[in-house]
């Protein structure tokens, strides 16, 4: 059963063997009691403190790092029909000339 459990890729929790009933997870084992249902484990995890927190992504690039990816950013921006996003990159380098 442990080998099969290791192959599971979408589940809120996996209870392995005859001594791990779901009620153990609900009340005692420390696993999350609020788990995704109806196939939602494909894209969601169980409810946790993280659900109620806000994350902030900090992006800090150097000139050379931005230059390395500028072409990719511009290409993707144009593919999404968002040319101003690409211009935001291009103009930074134009201003340096």
PDB file of C-alpha atoms in Angstrom:
ATOM      1  CA  UNK A   1       0.000   0.000   0.000  1.00  0.00           C
ATOM      2  CA  UNK A   2       2.851   2.397   0.740  1.00  0.00           C
ATOM      3  CA  UNK A   3       4.238   1.927  -2.772  1.00  0.00           C
ATOM      4  CA  UNK A   4       0.880   2.728  -4.322  1.00  0.00           C
ATOM      5  CA  UNK A   5       0.453   5.782  -2.068  1.00  0.00           C
ATOM      6  CA  UNK A   6       3.781   7.133  -3.310  1.00  0.00           C
ATOM      7  CA  UNK A   7       2.404   7.111  -6.865  1.00  0.00           C
ATOM      8  CA  UNK A   8      -0.665   9.218  -6.051  1.00  0.00           C
ATOM      9  CA  UNK A   9      -0.301  12.682  -7.566  1.00  0.00           C
ATOM     10  CA  UNK A  10      -3.708  14.268  -6.869  1.00  0.00           C
ATOM     11  CA  UNK A  11      -5.260  13.775  -3.457  1.00  0.00           C
ATOM     12  CA  UNK A  12      -6.000  15.817  -0.394  1.00  0.00           C
ATOM     13  CA  UNK A  13      -4.775  12.966   1.826  1.00  0.00           C
ATOM     14  CA  UNK A  14      -3.844   9.321   1.372  1.00  0.00           C
ATOM     15  CA  UNK A  15      -4.657   6.874   4.159  1.00  0.00           C
ATOM     16  CA  UNK A  16      -2.380   3.844   3.920  1.00  0.00           C
ATOM     17  CA  UNK A  17      -3.145   0.401   5.276  1.00  0.00           C
ATOM     18  CA  UNK A  18      -5.759  -1.083   7.585  1.00  0.00           C
ATOM     19  CA  UNK A  19      -4.704   1.024  10.582  1.00  0.00           C
ATOM     20  CA  UNK A  20      -5.196   4.435   8.974  1.00  0.00           C
ATOM     21  CA  UNK A  21      -8.942   5.112   8.741  1.00  0.00           C
ATOM     22  CA  UNK A  22     -10.125   8.490   7.474  1.00  0.00           C
ATOM     23  CA  UNK A  23     -11.501   9.279  10.928  1.00  0.00           C
ATOM     24  CA  UNK A  24      -7.925   9.097  12.242  1.00  0.00           C
ATOM     25  CA  UNK A  25      -7.018  11.907   9.857  1.00  0.00           C
ATOM     26  CA  UNK A  26     -10.127  13.847  10.809  1.00  0.00           C
ATOM     27  CA  UNK A  27      -9.535  13.787  14.544  1.00  0.00           C
ATOM     28  CA  UNK A  28      -6.080  12.729  15.581  1.00  0.00           C
ATOM     29  CA  UNK A  29      -3.294  12.221  13.032  1.00  0.00           C
ATOM     30  CA  UNK A  30      -2.776  15.899  12.260  1.00  0.00           C
ATOM     31  CA  UNK A  31      -3.688  15.777   8.590  1.00  0.00           C
ATOM     32  CA  UNK A  32      -6.020  18.406   7.246  1.00  0.00           C
ATOM     33  CA  UNK A  33      -9.716  17.799   7.862  1.00  0.00           C
ATOM     34  CA  UNK A  34     -10.803  20.262   5.159  1.00  0.00           C
ATOM     35  CA  UNK A  35      -9.771  18.503   1.956  1.00  0.00           C
ATOM     36  CA  UNK A  36     -10.674  19.134  -1.688  1.00  0.00           C
ATOM     37  CA  UNK A  37     -13.548  17.073  -3.080  1.00  0.00           C
ATOM     38  CA  UNK A  38     -15.102  16.426  -6.500  1.00  0.00           C
ATOM     39  CA  UNK A  39     -11.733  16.129  -8.235  1.00  0.00           C
ATOM     40  CA  UNK A  40     -10.497  19.510  -6.993  1.00  0.00           C
ATOM     41  CA  UNK A  41      -7.269  17.928  -5.682  1.00  0.00           C
ATOM     42  CA  UNK A  42      -6.038  18.226  -9.262  1.00  0.00           C
ATOM     43  CA  UNK A  43      -5.610  21.968  -8.695  1.00  0.00           C
ATOM     44  CA  UNK A  44      -6.121  22.642  -4.985  1.00  0.00           C
ATOM     45  CA  UNK A  45      -4.746  21.560  -1.632  1.00  0.00           C
ATOM     46  CA  UNK A  46      -6.451  21.238   1.703  1.00  0.00           C
ATOM     47  CA  UNK A  47      -7.393  24.308   3.688  1.00  0.00           C
ATOM     48  CA  UNK A  48      -4.473  25.622   5.715  1.00  0.00           C
ATOM     49  CA  UNK A  49      -3.238  28.782   7.337  1.00  0.00           C
ATOM     50  CA  UNK A  50      -1.663  29.617   3.953  1.00  0.00           C
ATOM     51  CA  UNK A  51      -5.189  29.950   2.549  1.00  0.00           C
ATOM     52  CA  UNK A  52      -5.681  33.053   4.697  1.00  0.00           C
ATOM     53  CA  UNK A  53      -2.307  34.679   4.129  1.00  0.00           C
ATOM     54  CA  UNK A  54      -1.283  37.002   1.345  1.00  0.00           C
ATOM     55  CA  UNK A  55       2.017  36.522  -0.349  1.00  0.00           C
ATOM     56  CA  UNK A  56       4.042  39.303  -1.903  1.00  0.00           C
ATOM     57  CA  UNK A  57       6.405  38.515  -4.751  1.00  0.00           C
ATOM     58  CA  UNK A  58       9.480  40.742  -4.901  1.00  0.00           C
ATOM     59  CA  UNK A  59      11.115  40.948  -8.320  1.00  0.00           C
ATOM     60  CA  UNK A  60      14.595  42.470  -8.353  1.00  0.00           C
ATOM     61  CA  UNK A  61      16.495  42.228 -11.648  1.00  0.00           C
ATOM     62  CA  UNK A  62      19.751  43.819 -12.666  1.00  0.00           C
ATOM     63  CA  UNK A  63      20.165  45.544 -16.010  1.00  0.00           C
ATOM     64  CA  UNK A  64      22.037  42.549 -17.400  1.00  0.00           C
ATOM     65  CA  UNK A  65      19.443  40.084 -16.106  1.00  0.00           C
ATOM     66  CA  UNK A  66      16.617  42.038 -17.757  1.00  0.00           C
ATOM     67  CA  UNK A  67      18.649  42.291 -20.954  1.00  0.00           C
ATOM     68  CA  UNK A  68      19.005  38.488 -20.968  1.00  0.00           C
ATOM     69  CA  UNK A  69      15.227  37.955 -20.940  1.00  0.00           C
ATOM     70  CA  UNK A  70      14.030  41.116 -22.704  1.00  0.00           C
ATOM     71  CA  UNK A  71      13.422  39.357 -26.004  1.00  0.00           C
ATOM     72  CA  UNK A  72      11.328  36.678 -24.311  1.00  0.00           C
ATOM     73  CA  UNK A  73       9.240  39.251 -22.452  1.00  0.00           C
ATOM     74  CA  UNK A  74       8.623  41.248 -25.627  1.00  0.00           C
ATOM     75  CA  UNK A  75       7.735  38.125 -27.622  1.00  0.00           C
ATOM     76  CA  UNK A  76       5.267  36.913 -24.985  1.00  0.00           C
ATOM     77  CA  UNK A  77       3.743  40.385 -24.586  1.00  0.00           C
ATOM     78  CA  UNK A  78       3.168  40.615 -28.327  1.00  0.00           C
ATOM     79  CA  UNK A  79       1.734  37.088 -28.453  1.00  0.00           C
ATOM     80  CA  UNK A  80      -0.768  38.106 -25.770  1.00  0.00           C
ATOM     81  CA  UNK A  81      -1.554  41.312 -27.691  1.00  0.00           C
ATOM     82  CA  UNK A  82      -0.199  43.408 -24.827  1.00  0.00           C
ATOM     83  CA  UNK A  83       2.413  45.502 -26.648  1.00  0.00           C
ATOM     84  CA  UNK A  84       2.752  48.041 -23.834  1.00  0.00           C
ATOM     85  CA  UNK A  85       4.165  45.293 -21.614  1.00  0.00           C
ATOM     86  CA  UNK A  86       6.927  44.743 -24.149  1.00  0.00           C
ATOM     87  CA  UNK A  87       7.432  48.483 -24.521  1.00  0.00           C
ATOM     88  CA  UNK A  88       7.998  48.772 -20.767  1.00  0.00           C
ATOM     89  CA  UNK A  89      11.083  46.611 -21.259  1.00  0.00           C
ATOM     90  CA  UNK A  90      12.248  48.074 -24.568  1.00  0.00           C
ATOM     91  CA  UNK A  91      12.001  51.682 -23.361  1.00  0.00           C
ATOM     92  CA  UNK A  92      14.255  51.013 -20.382  1.00  0.00           C
ATOM     93  CA  UNK A  93      17.083  50.114 -22.720  1.00  0.00           C
ATOM     94  CA  UNK A  94      16.286  52.932 -25.142  1.00  0.00           C
ATOM     95  CA  UNK A  95      16.574  55.434 -22.291  1.00  0.00           C
ATOM     96  CA  UNK A  96      20.127  54.216 -21.646  1.00  0.00           C
ATOM     97  CA  UNK A  97      21.286  55.160 -25.159  1.00  0.00           C
TER      98      UNK A  97
END
